[in-house]
Amino acid sequence: MHFVIMGCGRVGATLAQSLESRGHSVAVIDQNPDAFRRLDAGFSGNKVTGLGFDRDTLRTAGIDDTYAFAAVSDGDNSNILAARVVRETFGVENVVARIYDPHRAEIYQRLGIPTVATVRWTADQVLRRMLPMGMTDEHRDSSGKIQLAQVDVHPGWVGRPLRALEDVSGARVAYVTRYGDGLLPAPGSVLQENDVVHLLLNVADAPAVERVLTAPPAVGA
C-alpha cells in the first residue's frame, strides 16, 4: 500500500522508515529539503519538497493512490488543514493529524478527524508512572466517543473471570497483556497477577469505570 506523510521531523522520519521496512511505498512531504536528511541513506521513498496542504504537492506525493495520510509537522494549523484537504478533496478516509494543543485535538476529533495530542499523551504517560492506580487513554475512534483504555485493576480482582470486570463496569475487555504477550479473552478467561487489562468503553463512562475497577470487589460480589 502507499502512504503519504507530511513532516519529516523525528516522528515523520520514523513513520516513513517503519512503513517502508514493512514493504509499503511511502512519500514524505516537507517544505524544508534539509529535513530529508533525517531519513536513512537507504530510504527509497519519494521525497517531495512543498506544503502538505497544497493540492499539486499532494498529487506529486501520490495522494490519489494513497491508503493513509499522516500530518505530523510542527504546526497544528498546517496539520489540521492538510488532514482536511486530504480527506475532503481527495477522499482519503484514513487520515491522522498530530496536534500539540489538547483542547484543539478534542474539537477536531468531534469533527471526525482523528488526532494525536502530543501534550495530552505525554501527560498521561507521566501520570501513569506517578499515580498508583488509574486509567490511561490509548486510543479514541474518529468521533471521540469510544475509548480504548489501559486500566490498573485492583489486585482484589485477581482470580476472577474477566467477564466479572465487564459485568460490574459496563465496559468490554478488548485484550489482556500477559508477560508481554497480547491475549484475546475467551469464555472463562480469568484475571491473573500482573495482567494488564485494556478496555473498550464510552468516553463518558470512563470516570465510573475507573472508580469501580481500581477498587476491590464488593464483599459478596
mmCIF file of C-alpha atoms in Angstrom:
data_model
loop_
_atom_site.group_PDB
_atom_site.id
_atom_site.type_symbol
_atom_site.label_atom_id
_atom_site.label_comp_id
_atom_site.label_asym_id
_atom_site.label_seq_id
_atom_site.Cartn_x
_atom_site.Cartn_y
_atom_site.Cartn_z
ATOM 1 C CA MET A 1 0.000 0.000 0.000
ATOM 2 C CA HIS A 2 1.020 3.633 -0.448
ATOM 3 C CA PHE A 3 1.302 6.112 2.424
ATOM 4 C CA VAL A 4 1.904 9.861 2.458
ATOM 5 C CA ILE A 5 3.469 11.615 5.427
ATOM 6 C CA MET A 6 3.584 15.375 5.881
ATOM 7 C CA GLY A 7 6.513 16.486 8.022
ATOM 8 C CA CYS A 8 9.971 14.968 8.105
ATOM 9 C CA GLY A 9 10.831 15.614 11.706
ATOM 10 C CA ARG A 10 11.729 12.796 14.062
ATOM 11 C CA VAL A 11 8.186 11.413 14.084
ATOM 12 C CA GLY A 12 7.699 11.686 10.324
ATOM 13 C CA ALA A 13 11.055 10.128 9.508
ATOM 14 C CA THR A 14 10.451 7.273 11.934
ATOM 15 C CA LEU A 15 6.993 6.622 10.488
ATOM 16 C CA ALA A 16 8.309 6.658 6.916
ATOM 17 C CA GLN A 17 11.118 4.218 7.615
ATOM 18 C CA SER A 18 8.893 1.942 9.664
ATOM 19 C CA LEU A 19 6.302 1.750 6.877
ATOM 20 C CA GLU A 20 8.937 1.146 4.214
ATOM 21 C CA SER A 21 10.516 -1.622 6.290
ATOM 22 C CA ARG A 22 7.103 -3.333 6.229
ATOM 23 C CA GLY A 23 7.118 -3.364 2.438
ATOM 24 C CA HIS A 24 4.917 -0.327 1.769
ATOM 25 C CA SER A 25 5.618 2.570 -0.572
ATOM 26 C CA VAL A 26 5.992 5.943 1.138
ATOM 27 C CA ALA A 27 6.134 9.592 0.153
ATOM 28 C CA VAL A 28 7.323 12.239 2.608
ATOM 29 C CA ILE A 29 6.432 15.907 2.222
ATOM 30 C CA ASP A 30 8.351 18.750 3.866
ATOM 31 C CA GLN A 31 8.781 22.383 2.884
ATOM 32 C CA ASN A 32 12.420 22.276 4.043
ATOM 33 C CA PRO A 33 14.517 19.985 1.804
ATOM 34 C CA ASP A 34 17.182 19.740 4.529
ATOM 35 C CA ALA A 35 14.666 17.841 6.673
ATOM 36 C CA PHE A 36 15.011 14.772 4.463
ATOM 37 C CA ARG A 37 18.471 14.216 5.920
ATOM 38 C CA ARG A 38 16.706 12.640 8.890
ATOM 39 C CA LEU A 39 15.831 9.693 6.652
ATOM 40 C CA ASP A 40 18.252 6.796 6.402
ATOM 41 C CA ALA A 41 20.520 6.764 3.368
ATOM 42 C CA GLY A 42 18.773 3.624 2.147
ATOM 43 C CA PHE A 43 15.293 5.171 2.168
ATOM 44 C CA SER A 44 13.839 4.675 -1.308
ATOM 45 C CA GLY A 45 10.544 6.525 -0.913
ATOM 46 C CA ASN A 46 9.533 9.734 -2.633
ATOM 47 C CA LYS A 47 10.798 12.961 -1.037
ATOM 48 C CA VAL A 48 8.584 15.887 -2.005
ATOM 49 C CA THR A 49 9.502 19.474 -1.169
ATOM 50 C CA GLY A 50 6.437 21.629 -0.649
ATOM 51 C CA LEU A 51 3.456 22.368 1.566
ATOM 52 C CA GLY A 52 1.482 19.352 2.703
ATOM 53 C CA PHE A 53 -1.867 21.045 2.142
ATOM 54 C CA ASP A 54 -1.046 22.159 -1.410
ATOM 55 C CA ARG A 55 -3.007 20.059 -3.898
ATOM 56 C CA ASP A 56 -0.241 19.882 -6.517
ATOM 57 C CA THR A 57 2.265 18.859 -3.862
ATOM 58 C CA LEU A 58 -0.085 16.161 -2.633
ATOM 59 C CA ARG A 59 -0.604 14.835 -6.154
ATOM 60 C CA THR A 60 3.165 14.684 -6.663
ATOM 61 C CA ALA A 61 3.336 12.602 -3.488
ATOM 62 C CA GLY A 62 0.765 10.180 -4.920
ATOM 63 C CA ILE A 63 -2.206 11.175 -2.795
ATOM 64 C CA ASP A 64 -4.652 9.874 -5.429
ATOM 65 C CA ASP A 65 -3.489 6.322 -4.746
ATOM 66 C CA THR A 66 -2.716 6.567 -1.041
ATOM 67 C CA TYR A 67 -4.171 4.317 1.635
ATOM 68 C CA ALA A 68 -3.470 6.651 4.557
ATOM 69 C CA PHE A 69 -2.112 10.116 5.300
ATOM 70 C CA ALA A 70 -0.376 11.414 8.425
ATOM 71 C CA ALA A 71 0.181 15.115 9.140
ATOM 72 C CA VAL A 72 2.964 15.293 11.718
ATOM 73 C CA SER A 73 4.652 18.638 11.064
ATOM 74 C CA ASP A 74 5.407 21.078 13.887
ATOM 75 C CA GLY A 75 2.373 23.264 13.152
ATOM 76 C CA ASP A 76 -1.126 22.488 14.442
ATOM 77 C CA ASN A 77 -2.809 24.665 11.806
ATOM 78 C CA SER A 78 -0.841 23.117 8.948
ATOM 79 C CA ASN A 79 -1.536 19.608 10.188
ATOM 80 C CA ILE A 80 -5.269 20.030 10.522
ATOM 81 C CA LEU A 81 -5.573 21.927 7.235
ATOM 82 C CA ALA A 82 -3.658 19.205 5.398
ATOM 83 C CA ALA A 83 -5.761 16.474 7.006
ATOM 84 C CA ARG A 84 -8.971 18.190 5.936
ATOM 85 C CA VAL A 85 -7.765 18.753 2.364
ATOM 86 C CA VAL A 86 -6.714 15.125 2.029
ATOM 87 C CA ARG A 87 -9.997 13.824 3.415
ATOM 88 C CA GLU A 88 -12.430 16.284 1.833
ATOM 89 C CA THR A 89 -10.739 16.934 -1.522
ATOM 90 C CA PHE A 90 -9.081 13.597 -2.245
ATOM 91 C CA GLY A 91 -11.454 11.314 -0.344
ATOM 92 C CA VAL A 92 -8.800 9.563 1.743
ATOM 93 C CA GLU A 93 -10.560 8.037 4.755
ATOM 94 C CA ASN A 94 -7.512 7.100 6.811
ATOM 95 C CA VAL A 95 -6.026 10.375 7.986
ATOM 96 C CA VAL A 96 -4.465 11.405 11.279
ATOM 97 C CA ALA A 97 -3.100 14.738 12.470
ATOM 98 C CA ARG A 98 -0.687 15.467 15.287
ATOM 99 C CA ILE A 99 -1.943 18.346 17.431
ATOM 100 C CA TYR A 100 0.058 19.906 20.248
ATOM 101 C CA ASP A 101 -2.919 21.705 21.812
ATOM 102 C CA PRO A 102 -5.112 19.049 23.500
ATOM 103 C CA HIS A 103 -8.162 21.339 23.509
ATOM 104 C CA ARG A 104 -7.940 21.702 19.742
ATOM 105 C CA ALA A 105 -7.472 17.958 19.394
ATOM 106 C CA GLU A 106 -10.780 17.275 21.132
ATOM 107 C CA ILE A 107 -12.588 19.722 18.818
ATOM 108 C CA TYR A 108 -11.138 18.153 15.677
ATOM 109 C CA GLN A 109 -11.941 14.656 16.881
ATOM 110 C CA ARG A 110 -15.578 15.677 17.221
ATOM 111 C CA LEU A 111 -15.390 16.835 13.593
ATOM 112 C CA GLY A 112 -14.361 13.320 12.634
ATOM 113 C CA ILE A 113 -10.638 13.968 12.165
ATOM 114 C CA PRO A 114 -8.506 11.553 14.234
ATOM 115 C CA THR A 115 -5.781 13.384 16.134
ATOM 116 C CA VAL A 116 -2.843 12.580 18.352
ATOM 117 C CA ALA A 117 -2.453 15.237 21.024
ATOM 118 C CA THR A 118 1.226 15.169 21.958
ATOM 119 C CA VAL A 119 0.860 17.113 25.200
ATOM 120 C CA ARG A 120 -2.046 15.028 26.454
ATOM 121 C CA TRP A 121 -0.347 11.750 25.539
ATOM 122 C CA THR A 122 2.857 12.759 27.334
ATOM 123 C CA ALA A 123 0.949 13.923 30.396
ATOM 124 C CA ASP A 124 -0.992 10.656 30.515
ATOM 125 C CA GLN A 125 2.200 8.631 30.374
ATOM 126 C CA VAL A 126 3.840 10.694 33.131
ATOM 127 C CA LEU A 127 0.761 10.462 35.332
ATOM 128 C CA ARG A 128 0.666 6.719 34.787
ATOM 129 C CA ARG A 129 4.126 6.449 36.341
ATOM 130 C CA MET A 130 3.297 8.789 39.225
ATOM 131 C CA LEU A 131 -0.133 7.627 40.339
ATOM 132 C CA PRO A 132 -0.601 4.230 41.994
ATOM 133 C CA MET A 133 -3.703 3.267 40.025
ATOM 134 C CA GLY A 134 -5.815 4.697 37.251
ATOM 135 C CA MET A 135 -6.712 4.658 33.577
ATOM 136 C CA THR A 136 -4.629 5.599 30.527
ATOM 137 C CA ASP A 137 -6.304 6.710 27.295
ATOM 138 C CA GLU A 138 -4.722 4.658 24.483
ATOM 139 C CA HIS A 139 -6.986 5.386 21.509
ATOM 140 C CA ARG A 140 -10.272 7.025 20.536
ATOM 141 C CA ASP A 141 -12.431 6.497 17.495
ATOM 142 C CA SER A 142 -12.873 9.317 14.978
ATOM 143 C CA SER A 143 -15.982 10.611 16.773
ATOM 144 C CA GLY A 144 -14.137 10.831 20.091
ATOM 145 C CA LYS A 145 -16.899 8.887 21.847
ATOM 146 C CA ILE A 146 -15.374 5.391 22.071
ATOM 147 C CA GLN A 147 -12.170 4.865 24.012
ATOM 148 C CA LEU A 148 -9.601 2.096 24.283
ATOM 149 C CA ALA A 149 -8.003 2.440 27.691
ATOM 150 C CA GLN A 150 -5.498 0.616 29.834
ATOM 151 C CA VAL A 151 -6.817 0.209 33.369
ATOM 152 C CA ASP A 152 -4.940 -0.625 36.552
ATOM 153 C CA VAL A 153 -7.293 -3.220 38.011
ATOM 154 C CA HIS A 154 -7.215 -3.640 41.791
ATOM 155 C CA PRO A 155 -5.377 -6.824 42.890
ATOM 156 C CA GLY A 156 -8.572 -7.959 44.586
ATOM 157 C CA TRP A 157 -9.931 -8.905 41.142
ATOM 158 C CA VAL A 158 -7.137 -11.423 40.506
ATOM 159 C CA GLY A 159 -8.548 -14.926 40.141
ATOM 160 C CA ARG A 160 -11.946 -13.681 38.997
ATOM 161 C CA PRO A 161 -13.322 -14.097 35.465
ATOM 162 C CA LEU A 162 -12.718 -11.235 33.064
ATOM 163 C CA ARG A 163 -16.453 -11.338 32.452
ATOM 164 C CA ALA A 164 -16.888 -10.119 36.032
ATOM 165 C CA LEU A 165 -14.979 -6.934 35.163
ATOM 166 C CA GLU A 166 -17.357 -6.352 32.254
ATOM 167 C CA ASP A 167 -20.454 -7.029 34.341
ATOM 168 C CA VAL A 168 -19.519 -4.583 37.080
ATOM 169 C CA SER A 169 -18.120 -1.815 34.848
ATOM 170 C CA GLY A 170 -20.230 -1.989 31.709
ATOM 171 C CA ALA A 171 -17.032 -1.893 29.623
ATOM 172 C CA ARG A 172 -15.675 -4.645 27.383
ATOM 173 C CA VAL A 173 -12.313 -6.330 27.822
ATOM 174 C CA ALA A 174 -10.623 -5.824 24.435
ATOM 175 C CA TYR A 175 -7.495 -7.786 25.318
ATOM 176 C CA VAL A 176 -5.062 -8.545 28.126
ATOM 177 C CA THR A 177 -1.298 -8.150 28.083
ATOM 178 C CA ARG A 178 0.252 -11.058 29.984
ATOM 179 C CA TYR A 179 4.028 -11.136 30.370
ATOM 180 C CA GLY A 180 4.389 -9.011 27.256
ATOM 181 C CA ASP A 181 2.007 -11.033 25.069
ATOM 182 C CA GLY A 182 -1.402 -9.817 23.970
ATOM 183 C CA LEU A 183 -4.251 -12.252 24.647
ATOM 184 C CA LEU A 184 -7.840 -12.053 23.440
ATOM 185 C CA PRO A 185 -10.279 -13.022 26.192
ATOM 186 C CA ALA A 186 -12.018 -16.365 25.811
ATOM 187 C CA PRO A 187 -15.084 -17.615 27.676
ATOM 188 C CA GLY A 188 -13.941 -18.421 31.169
ATOM 189 C CA SER A 189 -10.719 -16.379 30.994
ATOM 190 C CA VAL A 190 -9.542 -15.385 34.458
ATOM 191 C CA LEU A 191 -7.533 -12.336 35.518
ATOM 192 C CA GLN A 192 -4.044 -13.340 36.596
ATOM 193 C CA GLU A 193 -1.483 -11.488 38.677
ATOM 194 C CA ASN A 194 0.420 -8.817 36.697
ATOM 195 C CA ASP A 195 -2.106 -8.875 33.829
ATOM 196 C CA VAL A 196 -2.572 -5.533 32.070
ATOM 197 C CA VAL A 197 -6.203 -5.004 31.098
ATOM 198 C CA HIS A 198 -7.270 -2.996 28.046
ATOM 199 C CA LEU A 199 -10.937 -1.991 27.904
ATOM 200 C CA LEU A 200 -13.322 -0.606 25.286
ATOM 201 C CA LEU A 201 -15.785 1.865 26.759
ATOM 202 C CA ASN A 202 -17.763 5.033 26.201
ATOM 203 C CA VAL A 203 -15.649 8.085 26.997
ATOM 204 C CA ALA A 204 -18.464 9.469 29.141
ATOM 205 C CA ASP A 205 -18.344 6.327 31.318
ATOM 206 C CA ALA A 206 -14.578 6.455 31.930
ATOM 207 C CA PRO A 207 -14.662 8.008 35.434
ATOM 208 C CA ALA A 208 -17.182 5.434 36.672
ATOM 209 C CA VAL A 209 -15.292 2.512 35.102
ATOM 210 C CA GLU A 210 -12.021 3.672 36.620
ATOM 211 C CA ARG A 211 -13.618 4.131 40.030
ATOM 212 C CA VAL A 212 -15.107 0.639 40.056
ATOM 213 C CA LEU A 213 -12.113 -1.339 38.766
ATOM 214 C CA THR A 214 -9.391 0.409 40.776
ATOM 215 C CA ALA A 215 -11.267 -0.542 43.931
ATOM 216 C CA PRO A 216 -11.545 -4.060 45.351
ATOM 217 C CA PRO A 217 -14.650 -6.109 44.517
ATOM 218 C CA ALA A 218 -17.616 -5.549 46.750
ATOM 219 C CA VAL A 219 -17.989 -8.087 49.530
ATOM 220 C CA GLY A 220 -20.057 -11.000 48.254
ATOM 221 C CA ALA A 221 -19.663 -9.983 44.615
#
